[in-house]
Amino acid sequence: MTTGATTLRKGLNGFHLWGLAVGLVISGEYFGWSYGWASAGTLGFLITTIGVAVMYAAFIFSFTELTTAIPNAGGPFAYAHRAFGRDTAFFAGFGTLIEFVFAPPAIALAIGAYLAVQFPGLDPKLAAVGAYVVFVTLNILGVTIAASFELIVTILAIVELLVFMGVVTPGFSWAHFVAHGWAGADRPSVGMIGGIFSAIPFAIWFFLAIEGVAMAAEEARTPRVIPVAYIGGILTLLALAFGVMVFAGGVGDWRRLANINDPLPQAMKIVVGSSSGWLHMLVWLGLFGLVASFHGIIMGYSRQMFALGRARYLPGAFAVLHPRFGTPYAAILAGAAVGIVAIYGDSLLTIQGQSLTAAIVTLSVFGALTAYVISMASLFRLRMSEPALPRPYRAPLYPFAPGLAFGLALISLGAMIWLNLLVFAVFVAMMGGGYGLFRIFGKAESTLPAEANA
């Protein structure tokens, strides 16, 4: 492998990809979602989550058709490029990049918060930067090593969530879960319905980034393993998301958990006390869930930058692979630099009344929904324009399932714009600025590299 090579190595099997599908997302079961309780209450947020779960199930069952037909590290960018051309591809790719670059600093801050429970004198931001150093290095060392590590920590994270549910079961009560269950109802300016809609980004956080498997599809040994990984992944995540949310909300006054980055340890503390060995085990093993997503999303953003650089939507330097390990090390390091800046801005900035952590979760979701809408539109366009395109997997219930995903994504996007105008303005400024630079300096290829479409 030479320094100038632009072909990623094929070393991932179906089990690796399932671990990546779950691992990319599983930190969403550990933190971030509880901000939705502050917006909508437990019952309102339950309604929001059901709607978002339906959207993701329909989306993944449809998105998998694109991933297997066009196994490209660019994911949504590559599908839009083939369906609509280079300009639409830019918005799909840059939206995905925003999603994947801005999710890791939120997760890194949660890693710092979890470690601070165990080591009260530790600076959470310093711990977050340390996480970047460790997992950037691991990602540079090679995709098979990185994916094998991802699989191990993902399995441990799943076990830990099951342990959490088992340990807090004796303290669970539906009366606790439903008490004050409609948070928006006591705020006339928001209302119950407004609260449900305002909680959308935090319900999406339960599932955000599962589509990142598409960015590893080019490194799969065969596209045939992708559907098993995706479908198994979404079913696993659906079970964990509802289990964690219900059990955590039923152990006591859920309002104590609504605006913190470590809701699970605090929920367990209500049941077993602050000195219990179960609590310390949750803190330590709970880190595996955060690490799995943090590590996996670094893989995701680096492949997106790599694909955009290879197609000359970003500077070609992002498409350079390490001469020994064959990994896009320049892209890995660039995304880490953005994340570290965001970490140190967390205590200095609030946006529309939100902490920076909540705001960058919302920013990531804007990027994700943009990519989802364009991806479903690409699916419809390619069905019409390229009916003979080899499709190892075809979306079930076509056109109903992709149409449902497309419609729910549009509704979610509209609701988020309405309720997060300032964060949306930041998102639009980033997309607009990026597009302007692309039009001035970009040298986008009219077709993607042949090896990326094979």
XYZ file of C-alpha atoms in Angstrom:
454
model
C 0.000 0.000 0.000
C 1.575 3.252 -1.085
C 1.006 6.623 0.447
C -0.963 7.723 -2.608
C -3.332 4.730 -2.667
C -7.049 5.441 -2.479
C -8.462 1.910 -2.154
C -9.524 0.764 1.311
C -8.737 -2.784 2.429
C -11.546 -5.356 2.567
C -11.277 -7.037 5.975
C -14.689 -6.846 7.680
C -17.124 -9.738 8.116
C -20.812 -9.643 9.059
C -20.129 -9.892 12.790
C -17.735 -6.928 12.574
C -20.409 -4.900 10.786
C -23.145 -5.842 13.292
C -20.790 -4.730 16.080
C -20.208 -1.484 14.208
C -23.963 -0.937 13.622
C -24.733 -1.314 17.331
C -21.514 0.209 18.588
C -21.898 3.393 16.561
C -25.176 4.059 18.357
C -25.025 2.415 21.763
C -23.715 5.463 23.607
C -27.149 6.909 22.863
C -28.537 4.443 25.390
C -26.134 5.742 28.054
C -26.648 9.505 27.818
C -28.130 12.307 25.721
C -31.632 10.853 25.415
C -32.603 11.967 28.937
C -32.613 15.599 27.758
C -35.808 14.532 25.987
C -37.460 14.099 29.387
C -36.753 17.756 30.137
C -38.521 18.686 26.897
C -41.509 16.345 26.954
C -41.637 14.358 30.200
C -41.496 10.579 30.348
C -44.838 9.973 28.633
C -44.364 12.661 26.001
C -40.867 11.407 25.257
C -42.171 7.840 25.006
C -44.500 8.983 22.213
C -41.638 10.814 20.501
C -39.403 7.750 20.720
C -42.050 5.438 19.263
C -42.420 7.736 16.250
C -38.655 8.008 15.778
C -38.248 4.224 16.160
C -40.755 3.669 13.356
C -38.822 6.127 11.190
C -35.499 4.373 11.815
C -36.890 0.888 11.246
C -38.381 1.955 7.899
C -35.218 3.876 7.021
C -32.754 1.068 7.734
C -34.778 -1.568 5.899
C -34.749 0.791 2.886
C -31.258 2.289 3.233
C -29.722 -1.195 3.157
C -30.684 -1.495 -0.513
C -28.476 1.486 -1.318
C -25.601 0.253 0.836
C -25.455 -3.155 -0.846
C -25.967 -1.807 -4.375
C -23.348 0.959 -4.014
C -20.801 -0.126 -1.365
C -18.904 3.139 -1.115
C -17.168 4.783 1.861
C -19.113 7.959 1.119
C -22.468 6.380 2.029
C -25.281 8.929 1.411
C -22.871 11.113 -0.557
C -22.215 8.307 -3.052
C -25.900 7.432 -3.450
C -26.871 11.058 -4.075
C -23.986 11.473 -6.519
C -25.223 8.556 -8.587
C -28.879 9.567 -8.371
C -28.768 13.369 -8.681
C -25.245 14.527 -9.481
C -22.507 16.433 -7.734
C -24.409 19.333 -6.132
C -26.981 17.209 -4.310
C -24.161 14.843 -3.397
C -22.396 17.716 -1.659
C -25.354 18.378 0.654
C -25.758 14.678 1.483
C -22.038 14.289 2.141
C -21.543 17.484 4.098
C -24.673 16.840 6.175
C -23.337 13.382 7.034
C -19.955 14.882 7.846
C -21.516 17.397 10.259
C -23.418 14.546 11.919
C -20.331 12.402 12.400
C -17.818 15.114 13.292
C -19.994 16.776 15.941
C -21.340 13.653 17.644
C -17.937 12.525 19.063
C -17.245 15.608 21.246
C -20.633 15.128 22.950
C -19.737 11.488 23.600
C -16.243 12.421 24.775
C -17.734 14.829 27.331
C -19.973 12.018 28.575
C -16.900 9.791 28.936
C -15.372 12.527 31.064
C -18.551 12.789 33.163
C -18.607 9.028 33.779
C -14.945 9.017 34.818
C -15.557 11.986 37.127
C -18.063 9.846 39.065
C -15.222 7.443 39.866
C -12.480 10.100 40.175
C -14.074 13.346 41.463
C -10.845 15.313 41.034
C -10.506 14.486 37.344
C -11.154 17.266 34.826
C -13.847 15.833 32.477
C -12.541 17.869 29.548
C -9.022 16.533 29.998
C -10.434 13.001 30.083
C -12.397 13.749 26.907
C -9.251 14.892 25.089
C -7.447 11.798 26.364
C -10.198 9.682 24.783
C -9.520 11.346 21.443
C -5.793 10.618 21.699
C -6.333 6.926 22.492
C -9.002 6.170 19.900
C -7.577 8.265 17.100
C -4.412 6.215 17.507
C -6.349 2.936 17.485
C -8.223 3.955 14.333
C -5.002 4.791 12.543
C -3.536 1.349 13.357
C -5.863 -0.496 10.972
C -9.516 -1.221 10.180
C -9.526 -4.890 11.246
C -7.933 -4.059 14.610
C -10.329 -1.149 15.066
C -13.416 -3.190 14.101
C -12.423 -6.140 16.306
C -12.007 -3.793 19.260
C -15.369 -2.229 18.394
C -17.054 -5.636 18.443
C -15.634 -6.536 21.870
C -16.600 -3.286 23.582
C -20.046 -3.349 21.952
C -20.803 -6.799 23.378
C -19.624 -5.667 26.819
C -21.796 -2.539 26.546
C -24.881 -4.618 25.703
C -24.227 -6.894 28.678
C -23.874 -3.864 30.921
C -27.198 -2.389 29.825
C -28.883 -5.705 30.568
C -27.200 -5.734 33.997
C -28.454 -2.189 34.624
C -32.025 -3.185 33.863
C -31.753 -6.224 36.115
C -30.248 -4.339 39.064
C -32.813 -1.492 39.049
C -35.824 -3.783 38.565
C -36.539 -4.069 42.336
C -36.906 -0.276 42.518
C -39.029 0.076 39.387
C -42.554 1.491 39.620
C -44.901 2.609 36.849
C -46.147 5.273 39.234
C -42.677 6.840 39.167
C -42.516 6.643 35.396
C -45.858 8.348 34.753
C -45.572 11.032 37.464
C -45.244 14.507 35.863
C -45.156 12.620 32.550
C -46.134 15.534 30.290
C -43.401 18.131 30.840
C -44.545 20.517 28.108
C -48.051 20.766 29.575
C -46.910 23.135 32.323
C -45.258 25.547 29.850
C -47.897 27.508 27.896
C -45.303 28.766 25.432
C -44.485 25.170 24.462
C -47.480 23.001 25.305
C -47.700 19.234 25.404
C -47.508 18.805 21.621
C -44.626 21.264 21.388
C -42.800 19.333 24.096
C -43.209 16.090 22.152
C -41.810 17.673 18.989
C -38.990 19.456 20.821
C -37.790 16.081 22.122
C -37.204 14.703 18.609
C -33.403 15.209 18.515
C -32.986 13.345 21.794
C -35.102 10.410 20.596
C -33.030 10.346 17.414
C -29.946 10.199 19.630
C -31.067 6.655 20.588
C -30.366 5.581 16.985
C -28.151 8.292 15.498
C -25.257 7.105 13.311
C -26.406 3.529 12.609
C -26.193 4.477 8.952
C -22.430 4.760 9.474
C -22.114 1.094 8.546
C -22.507 2.330 4.963
C -19.150 4.063 5.316
C -17.503 0.733 6.139
C -19.306 -1.125 3.325
C -16.363 -0.629 0.979
C -14.237 -2.541 3.504
C -16.698 -5.457 3.823
C -15.515 -8.780 2.435
C -18.807 -9.056 0.531
C -21.888 -6.780 0.334
C -24.080 -9.787 1.184
C -23.230 -9.507 4.888
C -24.491 -5.911 5.121
C -28.258 -6.625 5.395
C -27.745 -9.053 8.287
C -25.606 -6.493 10.119
C -28.054 -3.637 9.576
C -31.251 -5.521 10.413
C -29.724 -7.269 13.418
C -28.346 -3.935 14.564
C -31.608 -1.992 14.423
C -33.529 -4.760 16.230
C -30.886 -4.855 18.976
C -31.003 -1.097 19.412
C -34.789 -0.914 19.509
C -34.908 -3.390 22.393
C -32.143 -1.622 24.342
C -33.501 1.908 23.824
C -36.979 1.198 25.173
C -35.651 -1.002 27.974
C -33.188 1.593 29.271
C -35.637 4.498 29.012
C -38.474 2.716 30.827
C -36.375 1.204 33.604
C -34.437 4.413 34.288
C -37.648 6.458 34.408
C -39.319 4.143 36.892
C -36.794 4.125 39.741
C -37.691 7.477 41.294
C -38.111 11.121 40.375
C -36.958 11.114 36.757
C -36.599 14.907 36.790
C -33.301 14.426 38.659
C -31.947 12.618 35.587
C -33.270 14.882 32.834
C -30.368 17.310 32.320
C -27.244 15.301 33.126
C -24.691 13.334 31.103
C -24.678 10.229 33.328
C -28.353 9.254 33.878
C -27.760 5.520 34.288
C -25.295 5.677 37.208
C -27.525 8.252 38.897
C -30.612 6.070 38.364
C -28.816 3.053 39.790
C -27.647 5.141 42.749
C -31.307 5.750 43.661
C -31.853 1.978 43.933
C -28.589 0.599 45.361
C -26.963 3.625 47.027
C -23.746 5.465 46.271
C -21.420 2.900 47.872
C -22.712 -0.191 46.068
C -20.329 -2.290 44.015
C -23.020 -2.423 41.326
C -22.704 1.335 40.872
C -18.939 1.217 40.475
C -19.279 -1.649 38.020
C -21.790 0.369 35.968
C -19.466 3.359 35.832
C -16.552 1.266 34.623
C -18.394 -1.021 32.256
C -20.728 1.776 31.201
C -17.710 3.401 29.651
C -17.670 0.589 27.108
C -20.912 1.863 25.586
C -19.541 5.372 25.248
C -16.224 4.094 23.935
C -17.929 1.862 21.364
C -19.806 4.778 19.814
C -16.931 7.215 20.140
C -14.518 4.823 18.470
C -17.017 3.759 15.786
C -18.021 7.304 14.845
C -14.368 8.249 14.437
C -14.244 5.423 11.883
C -17.383 6.883 10.273
C -16.301 10.519 9.959
C -12.861 9.545 8.682
C -14.360 7.433 5.876
C -16.747 10.253 4.945
C -13.870 12.751 4.772
C -11.830 10.197 2.843
C -14.603 9.686 0.281
C -15.189 13.434 -0.119
C -11.454 14.030 -0.507
C -11.097 11.183 -3.018
C -13.911 12.671 -5.121
C -12.337 16.167 -4.729
C -15.240 17.640 -2.759
C -12.675 18.303 -0.017
C -8.916 18.765 -0.433
C -7.268 15.625 -1.749
C -5.094 15.423 1.379
C -8.052 13.859 3.225
C -7.931 10.902 0.808
C -4.326 9.999 1.632
C -3.935 6.597 3.303
C -1.263 5.641 5.811
C 1.568 3.885 3.933
C 1.675 1.026 6.446
C -1.828 0.694 7.923
C -3.938 1.709 4.919
C -6.156 4.019 7.004
C -7.197 7.628 6.200
C -5.066 9.141 8.944
C -5.293 12.773 7.780
C -9.102 12.626 7.919
C -8.997 10.977 11.348
C -6.752 13.722 12.745
C -8.738 16.579 11.156
C -12.037 15.446 12.706
C -10.353 15.059 16.083
C -9.093 18.649 15.945
C -12.664 19.929 15.406
C -13.925 17.768 18.265
C -11.324 19.006 20.748
C -12.217 22.640 19.964
C -15.888 21.805 20.634
C -15.003 20.157 23.958
C -13.345 23.278 25.304
C -16.198 25.459 24.117
C -18.762 23.480 26.148
C -18.636 25.634 29.280
C -18.208 28.895 27.371
C -21.222 28.818 25.089
C -24.945 28.181 25.162
C -27.166 28.233 22.076
C -30.862 29.063 22.356
C -30.781 28.220 26.062
C -29.146 24.825 25.472
C -25.768 23.718 26.776
C -23.230 23.247 24.019
C -23.528 19.463 24.516
C -27.277 19.566 23.822
C -26.724 22.011 20.956
C -24.164 19.827 19.181
C -26.474 16.830 19.598
C -29.106 18.925 17.810
C -26.584 20.024 15.173
C -25.631 16.393 14.525
C -29.287 15.485 14.126
C -29.806 18.250 11.537
C -26.962 16.724 9.533
C -28.387 13.228 9.892
C -31.922 14.159 8.829
C -30.590 16.000 5.783
C -28.735 12.843 4.739
C -31.773 10.638 5.445
C -34.109 12.722 3.284
C -31.647 12.820 0.380
C -30.896 9.090 0.713
C -34.554 8.090 0.472
C -34.993 10.435 -2.499
C -31.948 8.743 -4.073
C -33.518 5.325 -3.557
C -36.663 6.365 -5.447
C -34.641 8.050 -8.210
C -32.353 5.049 -8.753
C -35.292 2.634 -8.859
C -36.585 4.668 -11.820
C -33.338 5.648 -13.544
C -31.367 2.407 -13.043
C -33.817 -0.484 -12.717
C -31.097 -2.930 -13.835
C -28.617 -1.857 -11.117
C -27.563 -5.048 -9.257
C -29.274 -4.984 -5.861
C -28.199 -7.854 -3.559
C -30.921 -6.664 -1.159
C -34.162 -4.916 -2.104
C -36.142 -2.708 0.300
C -39.224 -4.553 1.587
C -42.664 -2.968 1.250
C -41.419 -0.649 -1.496
C -42.510 2.114 -1.954
C -44.342 2.251 1.398
C -41.356 1.723 3.743
C -38.972 4.236 2.114
C -41.892 6.650 1.677
C -42.678 6.387 5.395
C -39.025 6.990 6.291
C -38.870 9.959 3.915
C -42.064 11.514 5.290
C -41.185 11.049 8.962
C -37.689 12.440 8.369
C -39.189 15.532 6.734
C -41.648 15.992 9.610
C -38.824 15.614 12.136
C -36.676 18.096 10.247
C -39.494 20.633 10.050
C -40.281 20.316 13.762
C -36.634 20.727 14.683
C -36.267 23.841 12.534
C -39.343 25.364 14.176
C -38.072 24.702 17.688
C -34.313 25.214 17.172
C -34.048 28.188 14.836
C -30.687 29.403 16.116
C -29.012 25.982 15.949
C -30.536 25.525 12.493
C -29.075 28.894 11.463
C -25.640 27.616 12.538
C -26.231 24.444 10.516
C -27.311 26.412 7.423
C -24.276 28.701 7.772
C -21.966 25.681 7.896
C -23.646 24.010 4.917
C -23.765 27.264 2.946
C -20.176 28.159 3.714
C -19.001 24.685 2.780
C -20.972 24.763 -0.469
C -19.579 28.173 -1.355
C -16.011 26.964 -0.881
C -16.824 23.840 -2.867
C -18.155 25.867 -5.799
C -15.131 28.165 -5.764
C -12.308 25.724 -5.093
C -13.816 22.258 -5.545
C -12.687 19.982 -8.356
C -15.401 17.357 -7.978
C -15.245 14.319 -10.220
C -18.212 13.778 -12.525
C -18.111 10.083 -11.605
C -16.855 8.418 -8.452
C -13.701 6.252 -8.501
C -14.450 2.923 -10.158
C -13.096 0.879 -7.264
C -15.526 2.585 -4.910
C -18.568 1.534 -6.893
C -17.628 -2.072 -7.440
